[in-house]
Coordinates of C-alpha atoms and ligand atoms in Angstrom, one line a residue:
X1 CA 27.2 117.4 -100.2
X2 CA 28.4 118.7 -103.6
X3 CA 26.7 117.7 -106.1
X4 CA 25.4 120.4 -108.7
X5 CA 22.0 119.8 -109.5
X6 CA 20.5 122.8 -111.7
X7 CA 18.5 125.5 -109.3
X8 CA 14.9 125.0 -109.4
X9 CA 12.5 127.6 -111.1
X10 CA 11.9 130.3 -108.7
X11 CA 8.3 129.6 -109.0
X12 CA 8.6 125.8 -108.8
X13 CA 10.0 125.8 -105.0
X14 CA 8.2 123.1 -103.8
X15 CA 10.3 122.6 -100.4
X16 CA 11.8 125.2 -98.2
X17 CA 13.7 125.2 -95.1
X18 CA 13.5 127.6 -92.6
X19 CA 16.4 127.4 -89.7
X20 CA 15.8 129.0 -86.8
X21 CA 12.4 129.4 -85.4
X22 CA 12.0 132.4 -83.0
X23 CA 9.6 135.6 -84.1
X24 CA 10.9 135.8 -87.7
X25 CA 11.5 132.3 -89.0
X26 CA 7.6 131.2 -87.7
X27 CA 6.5 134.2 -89.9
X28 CA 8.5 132.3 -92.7
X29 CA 7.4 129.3 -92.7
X30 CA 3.5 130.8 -92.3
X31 CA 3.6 132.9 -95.3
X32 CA 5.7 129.7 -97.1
X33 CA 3.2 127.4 -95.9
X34 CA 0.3 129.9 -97.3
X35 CA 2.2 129.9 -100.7
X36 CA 1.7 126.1 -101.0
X37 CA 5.1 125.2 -99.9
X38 CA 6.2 122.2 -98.1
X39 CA 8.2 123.5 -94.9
X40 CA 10.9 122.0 -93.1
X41 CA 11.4 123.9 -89.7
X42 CA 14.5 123.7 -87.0
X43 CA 15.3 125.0 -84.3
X44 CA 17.5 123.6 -80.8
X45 CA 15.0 124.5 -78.6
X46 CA 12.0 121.9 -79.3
X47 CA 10.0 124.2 -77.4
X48 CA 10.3 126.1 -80.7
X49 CA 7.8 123.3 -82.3
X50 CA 4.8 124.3 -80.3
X51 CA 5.7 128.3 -80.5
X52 CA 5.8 127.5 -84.1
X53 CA 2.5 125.8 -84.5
X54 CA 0.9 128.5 -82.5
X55 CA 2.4 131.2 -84.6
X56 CA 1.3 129.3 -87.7
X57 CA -2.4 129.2 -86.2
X58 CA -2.2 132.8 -85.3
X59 CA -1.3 133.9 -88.6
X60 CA -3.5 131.6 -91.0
X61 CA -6.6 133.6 -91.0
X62 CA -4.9 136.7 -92.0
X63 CA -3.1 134.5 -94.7
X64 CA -6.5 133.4 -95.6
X65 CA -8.1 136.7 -96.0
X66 CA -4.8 137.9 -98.4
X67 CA -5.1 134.8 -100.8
X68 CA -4.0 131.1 -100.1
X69 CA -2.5 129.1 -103.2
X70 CA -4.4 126.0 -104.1
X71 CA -3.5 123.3 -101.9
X72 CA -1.6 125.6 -99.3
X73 CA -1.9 123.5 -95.9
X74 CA -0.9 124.9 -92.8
X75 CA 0.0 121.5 -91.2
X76 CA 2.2 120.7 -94.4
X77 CA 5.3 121.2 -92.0
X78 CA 8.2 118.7 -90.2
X79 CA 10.1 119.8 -87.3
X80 CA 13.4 119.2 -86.1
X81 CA 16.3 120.1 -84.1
X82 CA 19.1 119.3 -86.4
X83 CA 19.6 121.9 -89.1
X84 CA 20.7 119.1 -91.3
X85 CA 17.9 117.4 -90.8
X86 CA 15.8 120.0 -92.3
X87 CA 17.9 121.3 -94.6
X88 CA 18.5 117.8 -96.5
X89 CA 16.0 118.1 -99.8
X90 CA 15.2 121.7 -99.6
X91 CA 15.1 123.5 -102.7
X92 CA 15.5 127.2 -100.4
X93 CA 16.6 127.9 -97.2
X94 CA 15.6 130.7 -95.4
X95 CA 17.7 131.4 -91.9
X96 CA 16.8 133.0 -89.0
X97 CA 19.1 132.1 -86.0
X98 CA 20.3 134.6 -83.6
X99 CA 21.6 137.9 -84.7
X100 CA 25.3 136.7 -84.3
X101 CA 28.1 135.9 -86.6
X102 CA 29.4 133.0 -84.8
X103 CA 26.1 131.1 -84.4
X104 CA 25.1 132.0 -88.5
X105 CA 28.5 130.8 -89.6
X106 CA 28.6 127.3 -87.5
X107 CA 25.1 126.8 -89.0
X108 CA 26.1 127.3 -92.4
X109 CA 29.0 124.9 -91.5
X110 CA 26.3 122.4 -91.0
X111 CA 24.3 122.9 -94.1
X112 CA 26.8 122.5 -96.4
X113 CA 27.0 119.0 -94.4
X114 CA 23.7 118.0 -96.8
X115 CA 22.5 120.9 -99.1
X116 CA 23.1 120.8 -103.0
X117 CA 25.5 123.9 -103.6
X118 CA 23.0 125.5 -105.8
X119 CA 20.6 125.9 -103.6
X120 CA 20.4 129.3 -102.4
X121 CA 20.3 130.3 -98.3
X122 CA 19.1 133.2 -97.6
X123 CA 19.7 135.4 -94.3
X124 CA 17.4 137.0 -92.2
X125 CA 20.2 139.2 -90.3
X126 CA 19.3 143.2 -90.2
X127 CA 23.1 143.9 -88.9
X128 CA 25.3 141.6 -90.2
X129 CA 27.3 141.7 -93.4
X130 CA 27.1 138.9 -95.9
X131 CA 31.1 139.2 -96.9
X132 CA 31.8 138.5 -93.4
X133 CA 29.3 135.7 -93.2
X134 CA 30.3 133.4 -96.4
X135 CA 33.7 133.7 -96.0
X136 CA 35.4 130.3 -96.4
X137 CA 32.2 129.2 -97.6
X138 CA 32.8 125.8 -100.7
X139 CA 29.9 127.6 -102.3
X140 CA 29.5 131.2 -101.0
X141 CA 28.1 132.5 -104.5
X142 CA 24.6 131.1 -102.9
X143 CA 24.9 132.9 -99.9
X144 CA 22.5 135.9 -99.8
X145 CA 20.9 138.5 -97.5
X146 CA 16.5 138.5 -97.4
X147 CA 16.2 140.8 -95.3
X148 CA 12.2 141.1 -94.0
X149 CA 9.9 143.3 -92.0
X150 CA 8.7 142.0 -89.0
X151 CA 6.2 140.0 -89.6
X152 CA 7.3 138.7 -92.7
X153 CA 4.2 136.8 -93.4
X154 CA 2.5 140.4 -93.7
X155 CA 4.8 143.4 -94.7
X156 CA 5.7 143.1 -98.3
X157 CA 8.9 144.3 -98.1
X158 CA 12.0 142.4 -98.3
X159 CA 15.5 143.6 -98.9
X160 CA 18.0 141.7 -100.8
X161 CA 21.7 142.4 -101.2
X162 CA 24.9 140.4 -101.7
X163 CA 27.9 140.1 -100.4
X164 CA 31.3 140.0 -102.5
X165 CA 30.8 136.6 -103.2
X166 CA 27.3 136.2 -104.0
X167 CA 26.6 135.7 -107.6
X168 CA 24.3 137.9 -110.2
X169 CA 22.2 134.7 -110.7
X170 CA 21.9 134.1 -106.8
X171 CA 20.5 137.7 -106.7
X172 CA 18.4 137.4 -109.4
X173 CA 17.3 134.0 -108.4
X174 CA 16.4 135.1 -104.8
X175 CA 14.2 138.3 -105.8
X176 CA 11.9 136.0 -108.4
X177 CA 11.6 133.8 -105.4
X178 CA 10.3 136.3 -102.9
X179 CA 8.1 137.4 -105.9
X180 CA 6.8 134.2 -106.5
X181 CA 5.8 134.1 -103.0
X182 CA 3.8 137.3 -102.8
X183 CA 6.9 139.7 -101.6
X184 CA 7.9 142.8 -103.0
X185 CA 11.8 142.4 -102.9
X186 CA 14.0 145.6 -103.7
X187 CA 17.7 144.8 -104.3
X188 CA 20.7 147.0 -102.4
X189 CA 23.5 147.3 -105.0
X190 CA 26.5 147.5 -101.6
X191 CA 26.5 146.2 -98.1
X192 CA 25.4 148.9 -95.8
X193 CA 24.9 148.9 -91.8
X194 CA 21.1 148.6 -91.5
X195 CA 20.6 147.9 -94.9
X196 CA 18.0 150.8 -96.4
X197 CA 14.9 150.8 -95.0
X198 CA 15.9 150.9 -91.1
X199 CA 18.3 153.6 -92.1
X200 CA 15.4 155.4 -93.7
X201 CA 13.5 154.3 -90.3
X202 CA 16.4 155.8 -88.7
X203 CA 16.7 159.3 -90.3
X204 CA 13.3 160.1 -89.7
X205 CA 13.3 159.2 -86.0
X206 CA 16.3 160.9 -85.6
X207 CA 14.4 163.8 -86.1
X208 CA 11.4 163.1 -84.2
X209 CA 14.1 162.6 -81.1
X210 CA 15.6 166.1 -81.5
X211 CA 12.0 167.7 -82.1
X212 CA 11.4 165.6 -78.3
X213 CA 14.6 166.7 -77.0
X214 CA 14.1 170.6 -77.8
X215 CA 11.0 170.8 -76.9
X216 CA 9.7 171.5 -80.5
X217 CA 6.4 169.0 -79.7
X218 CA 5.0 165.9 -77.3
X219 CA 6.1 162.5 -78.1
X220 CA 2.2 162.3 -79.1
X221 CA 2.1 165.3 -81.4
X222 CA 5.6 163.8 -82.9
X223 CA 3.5 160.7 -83.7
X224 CA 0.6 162.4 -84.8
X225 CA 2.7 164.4 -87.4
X226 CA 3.6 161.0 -89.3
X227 CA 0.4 158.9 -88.5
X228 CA -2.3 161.2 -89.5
X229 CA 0.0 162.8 -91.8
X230 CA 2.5 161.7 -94.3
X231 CA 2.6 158.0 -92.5
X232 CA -0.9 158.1 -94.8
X233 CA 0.6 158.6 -98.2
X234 CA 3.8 157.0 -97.6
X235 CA 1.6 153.2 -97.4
X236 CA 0.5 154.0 -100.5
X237 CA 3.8 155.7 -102.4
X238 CA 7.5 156.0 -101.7
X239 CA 8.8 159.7 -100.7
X240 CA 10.2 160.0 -104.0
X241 CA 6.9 159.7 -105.8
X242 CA 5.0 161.7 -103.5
X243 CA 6.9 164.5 -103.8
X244 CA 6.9 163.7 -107.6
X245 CA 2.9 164.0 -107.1
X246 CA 3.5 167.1 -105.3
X247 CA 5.5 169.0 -108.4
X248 CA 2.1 168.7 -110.5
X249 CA 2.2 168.5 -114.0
X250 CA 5.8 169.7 -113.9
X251 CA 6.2 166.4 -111.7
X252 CA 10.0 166.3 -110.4
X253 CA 11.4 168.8 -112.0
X254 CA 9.2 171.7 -111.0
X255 CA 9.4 169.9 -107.4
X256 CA 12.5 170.4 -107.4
X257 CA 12.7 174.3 -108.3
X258 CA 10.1 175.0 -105.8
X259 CA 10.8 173.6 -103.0
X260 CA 14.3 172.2 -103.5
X261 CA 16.0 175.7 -102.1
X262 CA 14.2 175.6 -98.7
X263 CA 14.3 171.5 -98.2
X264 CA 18.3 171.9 -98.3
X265 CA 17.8 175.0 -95.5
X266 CA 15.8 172.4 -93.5
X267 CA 18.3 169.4 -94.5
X268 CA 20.9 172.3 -92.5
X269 CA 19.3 172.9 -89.9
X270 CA 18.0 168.8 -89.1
X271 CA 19.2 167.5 -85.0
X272 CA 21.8 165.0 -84.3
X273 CA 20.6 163.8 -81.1
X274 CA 22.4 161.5 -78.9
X275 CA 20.3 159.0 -76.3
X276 CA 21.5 160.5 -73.1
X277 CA 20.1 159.8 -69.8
X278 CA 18.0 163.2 -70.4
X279 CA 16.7 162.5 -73.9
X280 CA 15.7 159.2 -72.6
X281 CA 13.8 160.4 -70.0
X282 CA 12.0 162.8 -72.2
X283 CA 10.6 160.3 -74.6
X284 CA 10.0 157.6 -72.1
X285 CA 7.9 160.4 -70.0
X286 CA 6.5 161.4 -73.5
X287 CA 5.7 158.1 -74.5
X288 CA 3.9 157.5 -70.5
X289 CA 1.9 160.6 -71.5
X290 CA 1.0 159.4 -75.2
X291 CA -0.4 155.7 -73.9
X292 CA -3.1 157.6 -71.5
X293 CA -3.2 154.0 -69.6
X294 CA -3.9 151.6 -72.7
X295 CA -1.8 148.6 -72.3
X296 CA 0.9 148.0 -74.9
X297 CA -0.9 144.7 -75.4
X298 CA -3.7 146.3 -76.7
X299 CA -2.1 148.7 -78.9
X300 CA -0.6 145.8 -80.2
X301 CA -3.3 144.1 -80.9
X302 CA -5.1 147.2 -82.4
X303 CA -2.0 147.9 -84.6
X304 CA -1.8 144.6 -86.2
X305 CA -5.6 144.5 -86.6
X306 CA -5.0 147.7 -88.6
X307 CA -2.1 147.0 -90.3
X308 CA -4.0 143.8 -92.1
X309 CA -7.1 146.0 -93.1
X310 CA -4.8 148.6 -95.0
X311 CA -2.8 145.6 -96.6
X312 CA -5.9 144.3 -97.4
X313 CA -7.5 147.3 -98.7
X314 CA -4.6 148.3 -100.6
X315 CA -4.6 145.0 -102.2
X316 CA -8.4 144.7 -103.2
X317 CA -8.4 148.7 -104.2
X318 CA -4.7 147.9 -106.4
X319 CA -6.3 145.1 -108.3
X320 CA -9.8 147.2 -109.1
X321 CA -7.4 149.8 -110.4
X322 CA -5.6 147.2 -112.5
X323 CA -8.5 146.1 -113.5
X324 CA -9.8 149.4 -114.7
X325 CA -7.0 150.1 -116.6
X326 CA -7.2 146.3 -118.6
X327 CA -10.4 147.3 -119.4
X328 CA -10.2 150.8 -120.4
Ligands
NAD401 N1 12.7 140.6 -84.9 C1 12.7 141.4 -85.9 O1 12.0 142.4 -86.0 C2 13.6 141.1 -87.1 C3 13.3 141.7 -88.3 C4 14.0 141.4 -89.5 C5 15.1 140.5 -89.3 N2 15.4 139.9 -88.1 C6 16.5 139.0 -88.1 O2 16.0 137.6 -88.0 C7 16.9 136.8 -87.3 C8 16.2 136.1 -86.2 O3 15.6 137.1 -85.3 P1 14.3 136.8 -84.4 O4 13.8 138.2 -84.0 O5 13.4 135.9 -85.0 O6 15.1 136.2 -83.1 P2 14.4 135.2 -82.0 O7 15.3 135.3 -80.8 O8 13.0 135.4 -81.9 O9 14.6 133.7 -82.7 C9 15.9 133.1 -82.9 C10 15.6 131.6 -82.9 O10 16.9 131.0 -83.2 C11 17.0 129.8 -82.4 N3 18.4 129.4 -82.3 C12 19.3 129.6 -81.3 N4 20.5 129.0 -81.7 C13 20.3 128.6 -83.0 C14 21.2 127.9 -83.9 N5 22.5 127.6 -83.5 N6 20.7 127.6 -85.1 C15 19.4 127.8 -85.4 N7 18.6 128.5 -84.6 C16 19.0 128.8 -83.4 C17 16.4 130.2 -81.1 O11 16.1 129.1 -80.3 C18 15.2 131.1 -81.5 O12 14.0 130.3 -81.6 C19 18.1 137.7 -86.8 O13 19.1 137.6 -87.7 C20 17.5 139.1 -86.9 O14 18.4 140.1 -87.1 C21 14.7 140.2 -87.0

């Protein structure tokens, strides 16, 4: 299909398709189901429906407690097994088939089968590289990476970034979208392995595997540092404003003077370790230590059941502060 209807108002999506219907694209079509959205779901395996469904239920009350739009229904969703099938009449398409570039590329093969070329599809992929992907493409200008945190009905974050051929309006488009639906999108100006926030991920646990692998602390203590540490004040503010914060009324400028000098010594002296047999048995042995017997089950549960009380808090406690200020 061809034709060139005008793109949709990013706040005015009514239908969305989301292709591909394993961990990430359930979380989808939860949070788009919670925004009032009308979902078309798909997947090959229509064992994926009933996985679906469940994940739906599973997620609701938490989608509840965060704030439904008016007339957001969680059984306002179609399954099928055909991509096409879903795809024809949505206004967005979110994918999230397996993490390879053969599989992505045959499905967008199919899309193009029935979507309008202005409608944008957006990619879940944490690895691969959107120049790669729309190559070929009749319309690859609407071709875009959304990158999410897992689960995406939950963590704000999303990261979007183009490939060469993904137009400005594409881009802008897809980050008033993911606004529109409760997001917080941040845009990547280049392609980049891991996009930015696993490499930030990354950095930091490189360390934490060379302070394991010397011997500097326990896998616990390691965990402990960030947790009941910094972990605290980065859910609330970025590194950069935090140390901004931290240069007082001389903000990032006086930061920078003061400690500058000795972050670069410690930026010299960071590890670089590799995962060898011996640094894996270190941190699995750590990590033995560090679960004293609690199931990973249970920690799971326990860390989602925390993880919605601080987005919850944070959002209640944001708006009171808004509100202050409106009023002040
Ligand atoms: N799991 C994460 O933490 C995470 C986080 C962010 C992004 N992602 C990305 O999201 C995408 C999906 O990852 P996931 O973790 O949900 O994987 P998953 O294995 O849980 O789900 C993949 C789903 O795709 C289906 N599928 C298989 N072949 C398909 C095809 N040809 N067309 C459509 N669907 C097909 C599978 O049946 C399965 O249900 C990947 O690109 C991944 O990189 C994953």
């Amino acid at each position: 299909m061809t034709t060139n209807r005008t793109r949709p108002e990013p706040g005015a999506v009514e239908r969305a398709a989301v292709i591909g219907a394993g961990t990430i694209g359930a979380s989808w079509a939860a949070l788009f189901l919670s925004k009032g959205l009308t979902v078309a779901v798909s997947d090959p395996d229509p064992a994926a429906e009933e996985a679906v469904r469940a994940a739906i239920a599973k997620a609701w009350p938490a989608l509840e407690r965060l704030g439904l739009a008016p007339g957001a229904d969680p059984e306002a969703w179609s399954f099928h097994t055909d991509p096409r099938d879903a795809a024809r009449g949505a206004r967005f398409v979110q994918e999230n088939a397996p993490e390879r570039d053969d599989v992505k590329r045959a499905l967008y093969t199919a899309l193009e089968e029935v979507l309008d070329d202005e409608v944008v599809v957006a990619s879940s992929t944490s690895g691969l590289i959107m120049s790669e992907l729309q190559r070929g493409r009749r319309a690859p200008g609407r071709f875009v990476v959304g990158h999410p945190f897992n689960p995406p009905h939950l963590i704000p974050l999303v990261e979007v970034v183009g490939g060469r051929d993904t137009t400005a309006e594409t881009i802008e488009w897809l980050t008033a979208f993911y606004r529109a639906v409760g997001k917080r999108p941040i845009r990547l100006n280049r392609e980049v392995p891991g996009h930015l926030a696993n490499r930030l991920q990354a950095a930091l646990w490189r360390e934490a595997v060379h302070a394991v692998a010397t011997g500097l602390a326990s896998v616990e203590d390691v965990d402990t540092a960030i947790a009941e540490g910094p972990g605290l004040r980065w859910a609330i503010m970025g590194p950069n404003m935090i140390f901004n914060l931290a240069g007082g009324a001389g903000g990032m400028p006086h930061f920078l003077d003061h400690i500058g000098p000795a972050m670069e010594g410690w930026w010299r002296d960071l590890g670089a370790p590799a995962l060898t047999p011996e640094v894996r048995d270190q941190l699995t042995q750590g990590m033995e230590e560090a679960l004293r017997s609690r199931s990973n089950a249970e920690l799971a549960r326990e860390r989602d059941q925390l993880l919605m009380a601080l987005i919850e808090t944070l959002q209640q406690e944001r708006e009171r502060i808004r509100a202050g200020h409106d009023h002040s």
